[in-house]
């Protein structure tokens, strides 16, 4: 039986991921929207505390593994949905996992470092993309990843972010660098970097829908679920 496709929206904070993921979810024939981190699960609750309470101490490796463990909590559900012929739209996933931890490694010693990370010297595995990807190996791989990018200057004009651990201008610049580093290095045809600069919400939606339909990502497919 043909299965649904797994479509991931990645991007910087306030790039429009949640807005566009909700749009795609309403547009695809039969689909479910899953957001990571999913803060409602047992591990998601710890992640939520970590993100919202800056005095909550957790070493960077543990935090990294928890974000991955949170994805594993939803592994079965995602597979079942796809196999039932449903599309699954993801709002963040493994690339956020790699980019944020890598950014912590590269942010070492800069102002605000003790907030975004556990502080102190960073071990070299946090700068090692293979190590960072390791815990996600075996999870379903998105059939299409759309990475939304635009200038940080334009992003900063959007409705302000809250007060969570990583919501800090200088750190976000590092996250952007890390995202582009890992996504362009991948040379993976399922990953598409989409420049959404200067486009309003409807224009971005139209652009994403055009990409999805032109490549047949709105149709059920007869392939097994690919793995990370
Ligand atoms: P994310 O999930 O990536 O953090 P959101 O979808 O929550 O981003 O959008 C962040 C804010 O920016 C929201 O107030 C949203 O309405 C607004 N926004 C989203 N896309 C655009 C756009 N293309 N142009 C202007 N504002 C936008
Ligand atoms: P949100 O703002 O989209 O809810 O995401 C919460 C924060 O968690 C955001 O700053 C990105 C970060 N994050 C990681 O550090 N690693 C991950 O694997 C994921 C999914 C998110
Ligand atoms: Mg969002």
Short mmCIF file of N, CA and C in Angstrom, two decimals, residues 116-222:
data_model
loop_
_atom_site.label_atom_id
_atom_site.label_comp_id
_atom_site.label_asym_id
_atom_site.label_seq_id
_atom_site.Cartn_x
_atom_site.Cartn_y
_atom_site.Cartn_z
N UNK A 116 23.42 29.88 26.98
CA UNK A 116 23.02 28.90 25.95
C UNK A 116 23.57 27.51 26.24
N UNK A 117 24.68 27.45 26.96
CA UNK A 117 25.25 26.13 27.19
C UNK A 117 25.60 25.99 28.67
N UNK A 118 26.13 24.82 29.00
CA UNK A 118 26.47 24.64 30.41
C UNK A 118 27.75 25.40 30.75
N UNK A 119 28.33 26.08 29.76
CA UNK A 119 29.53 26.89 30.00
C UNK A 119 30.77 26.03 30.12
N UNK A 120 31.90 26.68 30.30
CA UNK A 120 33.15 25.94 30.45
C UNK A 120 33.63 25.40 29.11
N UNK A 121 34.77 24.69 29.14
CA UNK A 121 35.34 24.19 27.90
C UNK A 121 34.43 23.15 27.25
N UNK A 122 34.28 23.26 25.96
CA UNK A 122 33.41 22.35 25.21
C UNK A 122 34.23 21.16 24.73
N UNK A 123 33.71 19.95 24.86
CA UNK A 123 34.43 18.78 24.37
C UNK A 123 34.32 18.71 22.86
N UNK A 124 35.29 18.00 22.25
CA UNK A 124 35.34 18.07 20.80
C UNK A 124 34.18 17.35 20.11
N UNK A 125 33.52 16.40 20.80
CA UNK A 125 32.41 15.71 20.13
C UNK A 125 31.27 16.66 19.78
N UNK A 126 31.17 17.79 20.51
CA UNK A 126 30.08 18.73 20.22
C UNK A 126 30.30 19.46 18.89
N UNK A 127 31.53 19.38 18.37
CA UNK A 127 31.82 19.99 17.07
C UNK A 127 31.92 18.93 15.97
N UNK A 128 31.55 17.70 16.30
CA UNK A 128 31.71 16.58 15.38
C UNK A 128 30.32 16.18 14.84
N UNK A 129 30.06 16.54 13.59
CA UNK A 129 28.72 16.33 13.02
C UNK A 129 28.31 14.85 13.04
N UNK A 130 29.28 13.93 12.85
CA UNK A 130 28.93 12.51 12.88
C UNK A 130 28.45 12.09 14.26
N UNK A 131 29.13 12.60 15.29
CA UNK A 131 28.71 12.29 16.66
C UNK A 131 27.32 12.88 16.92
N UNK A 132 27.12 14.10 16.45
CA UNK A 132 25.84 14.78 16.70
C UNK A 132 24.68 14.06 16.02
N UNK A 133 24.96 13.49 14.83
CA UNK A 133 23.91 12.81 14.08
C UNK A 133 23.65 11.39 14.61
N UNK A 134 24.66 10.83 15.28
CA UNK A 134 24.61 9.44 15.72
C UNK A 134 23.30 9.01 16.36
N UNK A 135 22.83 9.71 17.40
CA UNK A 135 21.62 9.25 18.09
C UNK A 135 20.35 9.30 17.24
N UNK A 136 20.36 10.04 16.14
CA UNK A 136 19.17 10.11 15.28
C UNK A 136 19.17 9.01 14.21
N UNK A 137 20.28 8.28 14.10
CA UNK A 137 20.35 7.26 13.05
C UNK A 137 19.30 6.19 13.27
N UNK A 138 18.52 5.90 12.22
CA UNK A 138 17.45 4.92 12.31
C UNK A 138 16.07 5.57 12.35
N UNK A 139 16.03 6.88 12.58
CA UNK A 139 14.73 7.59 12.54
C UNK A 139 14.29 7.75 11.08
N UNK A 140 12.99 7.94 10.84
CA UNK A 140 12.54 8.17 9.46
C UNK A 140 13.17 9.44 8.88
N UNK A 141 13.64 9.33 7.65
CA UNK A 141 14.27 10.48 6.99
C UNK A 141 13.20 11.23 6.18
N UNK A 142 13.17 12.54 6.31
CA UNK A 142 12.17 13.29 5.53
C UNK A 142 12.34 13.07 4.03
N UNK A 143 11.20 12.97 3.32
CA UNK A 143 11.26 12.86 1.86
C UNK A 143 11.61 14.21 1.26
N UNK A 144 11.29 15.27 1.99
CA UNK A 144 11.62 16.63 1.54
C UNK A 144 11.87 17.50 2.77
N UNK A 145 12.98 18.22 2.74
CA UNK A 145 13.27 19.19 3.80
C UNK A 145 13.33 20.58 3.18
N UNK A 146 12.51 21.49 3.69
CA UNK A 146 12.53 22.87 3.21
C UNK A 146 13.12 23.72 4.32
N UNK A 147 14.29 24.30 4.05
CA UNK A 147 14.94 25.14 5.06
C UNK A 147 14.68 26.60 4.72
N UNK A 148 13.95 27.30 5.60
CA UNK A 148 13.60 28.69 5.34
C UNK A 148 14.73 29.59 5.83
N UNK A 149 15.22 30.42 4.93
CA UNK A 149 16.29 31.32 5.35
C UNK A 149 16.00 32.75 4.91
N UNK A 150 16.45 33.70 5.72
CA UNK A 150 16.36 35.12 5.39
C UNK A 150 17.33 35.88 6.29
N UNK A 151 17.52 37.17 5.98
CA UNK A 151 18.49 37.95 6.76
C UNK A 151 18.06 38.09 8.20
N UNK A 152 19.05 38.04 9.10
CA UNK A 152 18.73 38.20 10.52
C UNK A 152 18.14 39.58 10.78
N UNK A 153 18.53 40.55 9.95
CA UNK A 153 18.01 41.91 10.12
C UNK A 153 16.49 41.92 9.90
N UNK A 154 16.04 41.22 8.86
CA UNK A 154 14.60 41.15 8.58
C UNK A 154 13.87 40.37 9.68
N UNK A 155 14.51 39.29 10.12
CA UNK A 155 13.91 38.48 11.20
C UNK A 155 13.73 39.31 12.46
N UNK A 156 14.70 40.17 12.75
CA UNK A 156 14.66 40.91 14.01
C UNK A 156 13.49 41.90 14.04
N UNK A 157 12.92 42.21 12.85
CA UNK A 157 11.76 43.13 12.82
C UNK A 157 10.46 42.39 13.13
N UNK A 158 10.50 41.07 13.08
CA UNK A 158 9.27 40.30 13.34
C UNK A 158 8.95 40.29 14.84
N UNK A 159 7.71 39.91 15.13
CA UNK A 159 7.28 39.88 16.52
C UNK A 159 8.36 39.23 17.39
N UNK A 160 8.73 39.90 18.47
CA UNK A 160 9.86 39.49 19.29
C UNK A 160 9.76 38.07 19.80
N UNK A 161 10.89 37.47 20.04
CA UNK A 161 10.85 36.14 20.65
C UNK A 161 10.69 36.26 22.14
N UNK A 162 10.48 35.14 22.79
CA UNK A 162 10.27 35.13 24.23
C UNK A 162 11.59 35.16 24.97
N UNK A 163 11.63 34.38 26.02
CA UNK A 163 12.77 34.48 26.91
C UNK A 163 13.41 33.11 27.06
N UNK A 164 13.35 32.28 26.02
CA UNK A 164 13.90 30.93 26.16
C UNK A 164 15.41 30.95 25.97
N UNK A 165 16.01 29.86 26.40
CA UNK A 165 17.46 29.74 26.47
C UNK A 165 18.22 30.21 25.23
N UNK A 166 17.77 29.81 24.03
CA UNK A 166 18.57 30.11 22.83
C UNK A 166 18.16 31.40 22.12
N UNK A 167 17.20 32.12 22.71
CA UNK A 167 16.65 33.27 21.99
C UNK A 167 17.49 34.52 22.24
N UNK A 168 18.59 34.57 21.56
CA UNK A 168 19.58 35.62 21.77
C UNK A 168 20.23 35.91 20.40
N UNK A 169 20.22 37.18 20.02
CA UNK A 169 20.66 37.58 18.68
C UNK A 169 22.01 36.99 18.23
N UNK A 170 23.04 37.15 19.08
CA UNK A 170 24.38 36.71 18.64
C UNK A 170 24.43 35.19 18.46
N UNK A 171 23.71 34.47 19.32
CA UNK A 171 23.72 33.02 19.21
C UNK A 171 22.98 32.59 17.93
N UNK A 172 21.90 33.28 17.61
CA UNK A 172 21.12 32.93 16.41
C UNK A 172 21.97 33.08 15.14
N UNK A 173 22.86 34.06 15.15
CA UNK A 173 23.74 34.25 13.98
C UNK A 173 24.62 33.01 13.81
N UNK A 174 25.08 32.48 14.93
CA UNK A 174 25.91 31.27 14.90
C UNK A 174 25.08 30.06 14.45
N UNK A 175 23.84 30.00 14.92
CA UNK A 175 22.96 28.88 14.52
C UNK A 175 22.76 28.92 13.00
N UNK A 176 22.55 30.11 12.47
CA UNK A 176 22.34 30.24 11.01
C UNK A 176 23.55 29.70 10.25
N UNK A 177 24.74 30.13 10.69
CA UNK A 177 25.99 29.64 10.07
C UNK A 177 26.05 28.11 10.09
N UNK A 178 25.72 27.55 11.25
CA UNK A 178 25.82 26.09 11.41
C UNK A 178 24.80 25.36 10.54
N UNK A 179 23.58 25.89 10.48
CA UNK A 179 22.56 25.29 9.61
C UNK A 179 23.07 25.25 8.17
N UNK A 180 23.57 26.41 7.70
CA UNK A 180 23.99 26.48 6.29
C UNK A 180 25.18 25.56 6.05
N UNK A 181 26.05 25.46 7.05
CA UNK A 181 27.22 24.59 6.92
C UNK A 181 26.77 23.13 6.75
N UNK A 182 25.87 22.67 7.60
CA UNK A 182 25.50 21.25 7.52
C UNK A 182 24.59 20.97 6.33
N UNK A 183 23.71 21.90 6.00
CA UNK A 183 22.75 21.62 4.93
C UNK A 183 23.41 21.68 3.56
N UNK A 184 24.34 22.61 3.36
CA UNK A 184 24.98 22.69 2.04
C UNK A 184 26.00 21.57 1.90
N UNK A 185 26.62 21.17 3.03
CA UNK A 185 27.62 20.10 2.96
C UNK A 185 26.96 18.77 2.61
N UNK A 186 25.68 18.63 2.96
CA UNK A 186 24.98 17.36 2.76
C UNK A 186 24.87 16.93 1.30
N UNK A 187 24.74 17.91 0.37
CA UNK A 187 24.57 17.59 -1.06
C UNK A 187 23.48 16.56 -1.25
N UNK A 188 22.40 16.76 -0.56
CA UNK A 188 21.32 15.79 -0.54
C UNK A 188 20.14 16.39 -1.31
N UNK A 189 19.68 15.71 -2.37
CA UNK A 189 18.61 16.29 -3.19
C UNK A 189 17.28 16.44 -2.44
N UNK A 190 17.13 15.81 -1.27
CA UNK A 190 15.87 15.97 -0.54
C UNK A 190 15.86 17.27 0.28
N UNK A 191 17.01 17.96 0.33
CA UNK A 191 17.08 19.20 1.11
C UNK A 191 17.06 20.40 0.17
N UNK A 192 16.14 21.31 0.43
CA UNK A 192 16.06 22.50 -0.39
C UNK A 192 16.14 23.74 0.50
N UNK A 193 17.08 24.62 0.19
CA UNK A 193 17.19 25.88 0.95
C UNK A 193 16.32 26.92 0.24
N UNK A 194 15.36 27.46 0.98
CA UNK A 194 14.40 28.38 0.35
C UNK A 194 14.59 29.78 0.94
N UNK A 195 14.96 30.73 0.08
CA UNK A 195 15.15 32.10 0.53
C UNK A 195 13.78 32.78 0.60
N UNK A 196 13.34 33.08 1.81
CA UNK A 196 12.01 33.66 1.98
C UNK A 196 12.10 35.17 2.27
N UNK A 197 13.28 35.74 2.10
CA UNK A 197 13.50 37.17 2.36
C UNK A 197 12.59 38.03 1.47
N UNK A 198 11.98 39.05 2.08
CA UNK A 198 11.16 40.00 1.32
C UNK A 198 9.80 39.45 0.88
N UNK A 199 9.45 38.26 1.32
CA UNK A 199 8.16 37.67 0.91
C UNK A 199 7.18 37.67 2.08
N UNK A 200 5.92 38.00 1.77
CA UNK A 200 4.93 37.94 2.85
C UNK A 200 4.47 36.49 3.04
N UNK A 201 3.63 36.28 4.04
CA UNK A 201 3.24 34.91 4.40
C UNK A 201 2.63 34.16 3.20
N UNK A 202 1.74 34.83 2.47
CA UNK A 202 1.08 34.16 1.33
C UNK A 202 2.07 33.83 0.23
N UNK A 203 2.99 34.75 -0.01
CA UNK A 203 3.99 34.49 -1.06
C UNK A 203 4.87 33.29 -0.70
N UNK A 204 5.23 33.18 0.59
CA UNK A 204 6.04 32.04 1.02
C UNK A 204 5.22 30.74 0.86
N UNK A 205 3.97 30.80 1.28
CA UNK A 205 3.11 29.60 1.16
C UNK A 205 3.02 29.15 -0.29
N UNK A 206 2.81 30.12 -1.19
CA UNK A 206 2.71 29.77 -2.62
C UNK A 206 4.00 29.14 -3.12
N UNK A 207 5.12 29.72 -2.70
CA UNK A 207 6.42 29.21 -3.13
C UNK A 207 6.63 27.77 -2.64
N UNK A 208 6.32 27.53 -1.37
CA UNK A 208 6.53 26.18 -0.81
C UNK A 208 5.61 25.17 -1.50
N UNK A 209 4.38 25.60 -1.74
CA UNK A 209 3.43 24.69 -2.38
C UNK A 209 3.87 24.35 -3.81
N UNK A 210 4.43 25.35 -4.47
CA UNK A 210 4.95 25.14 -5.83
C UNK A 210 6.08 24.10 -5.81
N UNK A 211 6.98 24.24 -4.83
CA UNK A 211 8.10 23.28 -4.74
C UNK A 211 7.56 21.87 -4.47
N UNK A 212 6.62 21.80 -3.55
CA UNK A 212 6.07 20.49 -3.17
C UNK A 212 5.36 19.81 -4.34
N UNK A 213 4.52 20.55 -5.02
CA UNK A 213 3.73 19.93 -6.10
C UNK A 213 4.61 19.65 -7.33
N UNK A 214 5.58 20.54 -7.59
CA UNK A 214 6.40 20.33 -8.80
C UNK A 214 7.24 19.06 -8.67
N UNK A 215 7.51 18.65 -7.44
CA UNK A 215 8.31 17.44 -7.25
C UNK A 215 7.47 16.24 -6.80
N UNK A 216 6.17 16.38 -6.87
CA UNK A 216 5.28 15.26 -6.53
C UNK A 216 5.25 14.92 -5.05
N UNK A 217 5.59 15.88 -4.19
CA UNK A 217 5.58 15.59 -2.76
C UNK A 217 4.18 15.71 -2.13
N UNK A 218 3.18 15.94 -2.98
CA UNK A 218 1.79 15.96 -2.49
C UNK A 218 1.08 14.66 -2.86
N UNK A 219 1.86 13.69 -3.34
CA UNK A 219 1.25 12.41 -3.78
C UNK A 219 1.75 11.26 -2.90
N UNK A 220 0.90 10.26 -2.73
CA UNK A 220 1.34 9.05 -2.02
C UNK A 220 2.42 8.38 -2.85
N UNK A 221 3.36 7.71 -2.19
CA UNK A 221 4.42 7.03 -2.93
C UNK A 221 4.55 5.56 -2.53
N UNK A 222 5.20 4.82 -3.43
CA UNK A 222 5.32 3.37 -3.23
C UNK A 222 6.68 2.96 -2.70
#
